[in-house]
CSV table of C-alpha atoms in Angstrom, one decimal:
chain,number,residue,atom,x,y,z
A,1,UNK,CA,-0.2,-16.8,41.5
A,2,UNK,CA,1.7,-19.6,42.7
A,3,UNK,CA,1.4,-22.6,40.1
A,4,UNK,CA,2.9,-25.1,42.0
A,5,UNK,CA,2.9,-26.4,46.0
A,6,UNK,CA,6.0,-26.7,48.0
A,7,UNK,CA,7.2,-30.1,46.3
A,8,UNK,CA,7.0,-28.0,42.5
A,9,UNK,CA,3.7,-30.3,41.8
A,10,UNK,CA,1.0,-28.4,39.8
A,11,UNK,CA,-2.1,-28.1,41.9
A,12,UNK,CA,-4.8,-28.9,40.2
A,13,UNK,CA,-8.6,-29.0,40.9
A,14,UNK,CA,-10.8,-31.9,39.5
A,15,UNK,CA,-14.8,-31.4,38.9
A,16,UNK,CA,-15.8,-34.9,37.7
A,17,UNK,CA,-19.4,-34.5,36.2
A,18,UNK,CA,-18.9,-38.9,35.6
A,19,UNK,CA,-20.5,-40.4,38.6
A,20,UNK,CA,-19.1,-43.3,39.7
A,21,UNK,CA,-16.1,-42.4,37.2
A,22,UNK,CA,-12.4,-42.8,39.1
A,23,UNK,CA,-10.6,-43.0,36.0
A,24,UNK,CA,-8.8,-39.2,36.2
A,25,UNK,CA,-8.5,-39.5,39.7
A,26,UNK,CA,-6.5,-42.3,39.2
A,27,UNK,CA,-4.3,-40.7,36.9
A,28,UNK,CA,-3.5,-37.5,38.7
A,29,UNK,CA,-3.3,-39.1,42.2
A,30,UNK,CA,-0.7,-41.4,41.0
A,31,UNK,CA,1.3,-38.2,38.6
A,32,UNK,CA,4.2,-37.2,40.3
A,33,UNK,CA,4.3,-33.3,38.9
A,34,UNK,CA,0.3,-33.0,40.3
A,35,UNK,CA,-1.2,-31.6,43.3
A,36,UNK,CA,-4.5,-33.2,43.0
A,37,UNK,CA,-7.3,-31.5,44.9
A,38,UNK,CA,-10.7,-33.3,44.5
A,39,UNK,CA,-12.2,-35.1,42.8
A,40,UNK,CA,-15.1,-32.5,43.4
A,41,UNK,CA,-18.3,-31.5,42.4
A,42,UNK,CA,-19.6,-28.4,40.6
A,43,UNK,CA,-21.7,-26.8,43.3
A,44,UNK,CA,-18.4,-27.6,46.0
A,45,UNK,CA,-16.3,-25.7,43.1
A,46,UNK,CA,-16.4,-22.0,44.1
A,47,UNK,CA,-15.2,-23.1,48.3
A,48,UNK,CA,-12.7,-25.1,46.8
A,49,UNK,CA,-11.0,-22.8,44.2
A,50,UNK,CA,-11.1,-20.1,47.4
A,51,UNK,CA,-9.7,-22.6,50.0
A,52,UNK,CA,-7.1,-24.5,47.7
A,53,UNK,CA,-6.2,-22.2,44.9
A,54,UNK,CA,-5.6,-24.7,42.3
A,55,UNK,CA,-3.3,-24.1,39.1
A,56,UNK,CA,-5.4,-25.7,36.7
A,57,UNK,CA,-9.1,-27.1,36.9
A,58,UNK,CA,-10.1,-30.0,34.7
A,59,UNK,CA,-13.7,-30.4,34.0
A,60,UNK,CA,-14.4,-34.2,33.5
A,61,UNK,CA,-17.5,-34.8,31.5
A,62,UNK,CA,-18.9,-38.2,29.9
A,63,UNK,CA,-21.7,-36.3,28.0
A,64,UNK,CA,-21.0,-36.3,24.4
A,65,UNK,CA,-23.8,-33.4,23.8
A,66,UNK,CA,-22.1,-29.8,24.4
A,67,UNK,CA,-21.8,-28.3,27.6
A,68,UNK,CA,-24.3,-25.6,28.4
A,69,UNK,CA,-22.5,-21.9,27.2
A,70,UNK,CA,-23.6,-20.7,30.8
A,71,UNK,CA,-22.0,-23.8,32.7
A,72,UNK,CA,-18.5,-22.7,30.9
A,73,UNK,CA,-18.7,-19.0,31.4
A,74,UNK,CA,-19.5,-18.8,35.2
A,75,UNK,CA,-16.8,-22.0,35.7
A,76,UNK,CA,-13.9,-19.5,33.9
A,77,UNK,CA,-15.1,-15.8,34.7
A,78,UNK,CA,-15.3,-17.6,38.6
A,79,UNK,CA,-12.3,-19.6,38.4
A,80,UNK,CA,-8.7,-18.3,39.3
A,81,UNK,CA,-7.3,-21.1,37.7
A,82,UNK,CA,-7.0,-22.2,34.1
A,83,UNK,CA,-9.9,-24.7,32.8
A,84,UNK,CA,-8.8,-27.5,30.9
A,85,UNK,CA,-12.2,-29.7,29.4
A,86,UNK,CA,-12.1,-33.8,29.0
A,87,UNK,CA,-14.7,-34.4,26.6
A,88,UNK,CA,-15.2,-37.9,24.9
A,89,UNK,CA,-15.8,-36.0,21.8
A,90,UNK,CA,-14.1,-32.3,20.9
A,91,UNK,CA,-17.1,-31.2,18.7
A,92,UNK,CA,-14.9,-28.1,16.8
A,93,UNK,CA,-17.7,-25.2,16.8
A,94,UNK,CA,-17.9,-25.8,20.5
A,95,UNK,CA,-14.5,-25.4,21.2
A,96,UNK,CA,-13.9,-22.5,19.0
A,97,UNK,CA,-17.1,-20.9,21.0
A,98,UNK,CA,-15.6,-22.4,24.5
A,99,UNK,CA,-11.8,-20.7,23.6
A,100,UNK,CA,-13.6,-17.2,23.5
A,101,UNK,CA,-15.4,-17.8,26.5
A,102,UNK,CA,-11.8,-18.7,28.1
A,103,UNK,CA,-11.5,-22.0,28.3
A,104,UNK,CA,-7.2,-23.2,27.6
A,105,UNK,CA,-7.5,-26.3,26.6
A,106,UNK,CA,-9.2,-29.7,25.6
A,107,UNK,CA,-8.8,-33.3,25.7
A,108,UNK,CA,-10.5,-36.8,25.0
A,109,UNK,CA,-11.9,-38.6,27.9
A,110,UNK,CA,-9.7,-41.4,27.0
A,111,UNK,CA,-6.4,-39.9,26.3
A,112,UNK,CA,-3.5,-41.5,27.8
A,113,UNK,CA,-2.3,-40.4,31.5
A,114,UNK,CA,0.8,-39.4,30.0
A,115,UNK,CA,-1.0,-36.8,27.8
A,116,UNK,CA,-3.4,-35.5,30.3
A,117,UNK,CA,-0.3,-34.5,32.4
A,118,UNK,CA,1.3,-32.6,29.2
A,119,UNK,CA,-1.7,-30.6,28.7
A,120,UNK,CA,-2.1,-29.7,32.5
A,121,UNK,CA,1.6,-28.6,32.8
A,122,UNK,CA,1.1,-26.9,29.2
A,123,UNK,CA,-1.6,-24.9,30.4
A,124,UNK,CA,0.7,-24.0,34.3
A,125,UNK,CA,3.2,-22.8,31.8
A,126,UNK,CA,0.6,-20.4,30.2
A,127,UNK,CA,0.2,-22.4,27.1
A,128,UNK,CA,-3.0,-23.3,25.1
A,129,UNK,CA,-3.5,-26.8,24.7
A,130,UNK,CA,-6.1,-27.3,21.2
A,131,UNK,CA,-5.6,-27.9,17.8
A,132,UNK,CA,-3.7,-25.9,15.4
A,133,UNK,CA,-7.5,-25.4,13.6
A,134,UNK,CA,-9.2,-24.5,16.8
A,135,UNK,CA,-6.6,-22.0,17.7
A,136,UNK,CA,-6.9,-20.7,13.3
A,137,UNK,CA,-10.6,-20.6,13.5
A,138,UNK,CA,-10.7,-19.1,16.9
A,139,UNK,CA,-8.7,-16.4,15.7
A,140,UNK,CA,-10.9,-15.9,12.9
A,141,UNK,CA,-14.2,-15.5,14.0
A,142,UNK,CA,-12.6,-13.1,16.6
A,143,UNK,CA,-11.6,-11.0,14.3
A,144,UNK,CA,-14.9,-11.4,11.8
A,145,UNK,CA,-17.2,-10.2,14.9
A,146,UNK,CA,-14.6,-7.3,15.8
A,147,UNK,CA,-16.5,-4.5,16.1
A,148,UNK,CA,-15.1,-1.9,13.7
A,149,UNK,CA,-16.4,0.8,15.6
A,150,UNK,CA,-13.7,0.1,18.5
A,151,UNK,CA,-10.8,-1.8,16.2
A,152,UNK,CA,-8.1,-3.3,18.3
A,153,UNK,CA,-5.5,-1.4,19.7
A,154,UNK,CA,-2.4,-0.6,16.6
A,155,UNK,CA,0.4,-3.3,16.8
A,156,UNK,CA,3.5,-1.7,18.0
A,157,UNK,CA,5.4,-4.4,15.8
A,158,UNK,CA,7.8,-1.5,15.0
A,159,UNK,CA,9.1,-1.7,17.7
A,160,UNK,CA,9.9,-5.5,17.8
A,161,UNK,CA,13.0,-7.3,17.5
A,162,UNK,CA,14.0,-9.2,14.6
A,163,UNK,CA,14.2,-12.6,16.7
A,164,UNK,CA,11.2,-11.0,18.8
A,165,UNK,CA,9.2,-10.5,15.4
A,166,UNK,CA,10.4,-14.5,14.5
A,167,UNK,CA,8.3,-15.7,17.7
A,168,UNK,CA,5.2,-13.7,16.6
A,169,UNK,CA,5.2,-15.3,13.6
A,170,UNK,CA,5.8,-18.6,14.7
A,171,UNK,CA,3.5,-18.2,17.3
A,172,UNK,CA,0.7,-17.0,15.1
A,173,UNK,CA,0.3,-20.3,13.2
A,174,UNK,CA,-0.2,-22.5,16.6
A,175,UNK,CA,3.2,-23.6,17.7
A,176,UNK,CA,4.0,-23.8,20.8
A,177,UNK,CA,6.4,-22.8,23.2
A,178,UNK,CA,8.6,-25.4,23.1
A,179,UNK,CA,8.1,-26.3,19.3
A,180,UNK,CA,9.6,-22.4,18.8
A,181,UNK,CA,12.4,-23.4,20.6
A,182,UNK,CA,13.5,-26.2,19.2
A,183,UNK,CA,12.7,-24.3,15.6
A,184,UNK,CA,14.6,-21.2,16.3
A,185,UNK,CA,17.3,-23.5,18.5
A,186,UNK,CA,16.6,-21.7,21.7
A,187,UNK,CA,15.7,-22.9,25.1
A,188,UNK,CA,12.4,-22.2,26.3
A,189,UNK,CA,12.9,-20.3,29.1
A,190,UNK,CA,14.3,-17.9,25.9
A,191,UNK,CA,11.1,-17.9,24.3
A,192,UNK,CA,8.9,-17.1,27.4
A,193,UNK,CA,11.3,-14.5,28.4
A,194,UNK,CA,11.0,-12.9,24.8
A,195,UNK,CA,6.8,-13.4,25.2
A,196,UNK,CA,6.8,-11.2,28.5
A,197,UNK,CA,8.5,-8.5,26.3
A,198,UNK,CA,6.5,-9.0,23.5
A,199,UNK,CA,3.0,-8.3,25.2
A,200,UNK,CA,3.8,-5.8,27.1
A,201,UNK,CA,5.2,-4.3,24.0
A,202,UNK,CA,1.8,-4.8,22.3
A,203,UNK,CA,-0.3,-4.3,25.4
A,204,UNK,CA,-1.9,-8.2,25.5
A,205,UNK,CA,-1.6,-10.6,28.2
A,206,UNK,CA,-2.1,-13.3,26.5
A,207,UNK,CA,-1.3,-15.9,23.1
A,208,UNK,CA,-4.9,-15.7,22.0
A,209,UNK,CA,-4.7,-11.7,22.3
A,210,UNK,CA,-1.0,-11.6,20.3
A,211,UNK,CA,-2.1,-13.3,17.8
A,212,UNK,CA,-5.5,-11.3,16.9
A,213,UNK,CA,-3.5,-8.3,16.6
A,214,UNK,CA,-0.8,-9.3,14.4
């Protein structure tokens, strides 16, 4: 899919569950790398995402009690795009739970404009945008309810690279892309080019996968 619209903005699709709340539309309408489509309500969401084909979808919510399990799972498995969730508060065994149903990312309600635009190109660029815990946590519980009777696929780390094998690593304890460039002194486009190699090599398609099997 196409991230980004013919002037290289990120399209992105807002579902603002704050009535009467412009704030985020205000932010993204004014962001120079965004394609805002929306704002937009949930039951518009689905003719939307099929008639715009947004990048990212931000859900907006002012509720500091947990969104319904349900509400997240239909939005991702429905969603073509990658769901980013403003919460006024990130309440951690949520967002651990909200990670394995697919969500990529979280932020506060209140963050600054500059850093709701980081996360949103962070997520385009395939990135996870959450705490180092939530992303250590995440990958724990994954592995604690494995199944044992179908264990993940074997690793075919044997077959990495020494620099490829320095990624995984790094990668593995929550940095991201750009933090393993600038730790290995490589240019990012370096690192996601050694990514592509590295799950196909280990069969993933994705950080969250990578890092459960290593």
């Amino acid at each position: 899919m196409n991230v980004r619209d013919r002037e290289g903005r990120v399209r992105t699709l807002l579902v603002d569950l704050c009535p009467g709340h412009h704030r985020h539309a205000s932010l993204l309408s004014s962001a120079p790398d965004i394609s805002l489509i929306g704002p937009t309500s949930l039951c518009q969401v689905s003719k939307t995402l099929s008639a715009r084909g947004p990048a990212v979808t931000v859900l907006n919510t002012d509720t500091i009690q947990p969104l319904p399990r349900e509400l997240i799972q239909d939005l991702v498995h429905n969603t073509p795009s990658l769901v980013l969730l403003s919460l006024p508060v990130i309440e951690h065994g949520f967002a651990v739970d909200a990670l394995h149903l697919g969500v990529r990312g979280f932020i506060r309600d209140d963050a600054p404009a500059s850093e709701l635009v980081h996360a949103i190109l962070c997520l385009s660029q395939g990135e996870i945008w959450a705490s180092r815990r939530l992303l250590f946590d995440a990958f724990a519980r994954h592995i604690e309810h494995s199944d044992p009777a179908y264990p993940p696929p074997p690793c075919a780390q044997e077959t990495l690279t020494p620099r490829e094998q320095e990624i995984v690593d790094r990668l593995c304890t929550g940095l991201s892309n750009k933090e393993i460039a600038r730790d290995l002194n490589i240019s990012d486009k370096t690192v996601k080019t050694h990514l592509q190699r590295i799950y196909k090599k280990n069969n993933v398609h994705s950080r969250l996968q990578l890092a459960v099997t290593n």
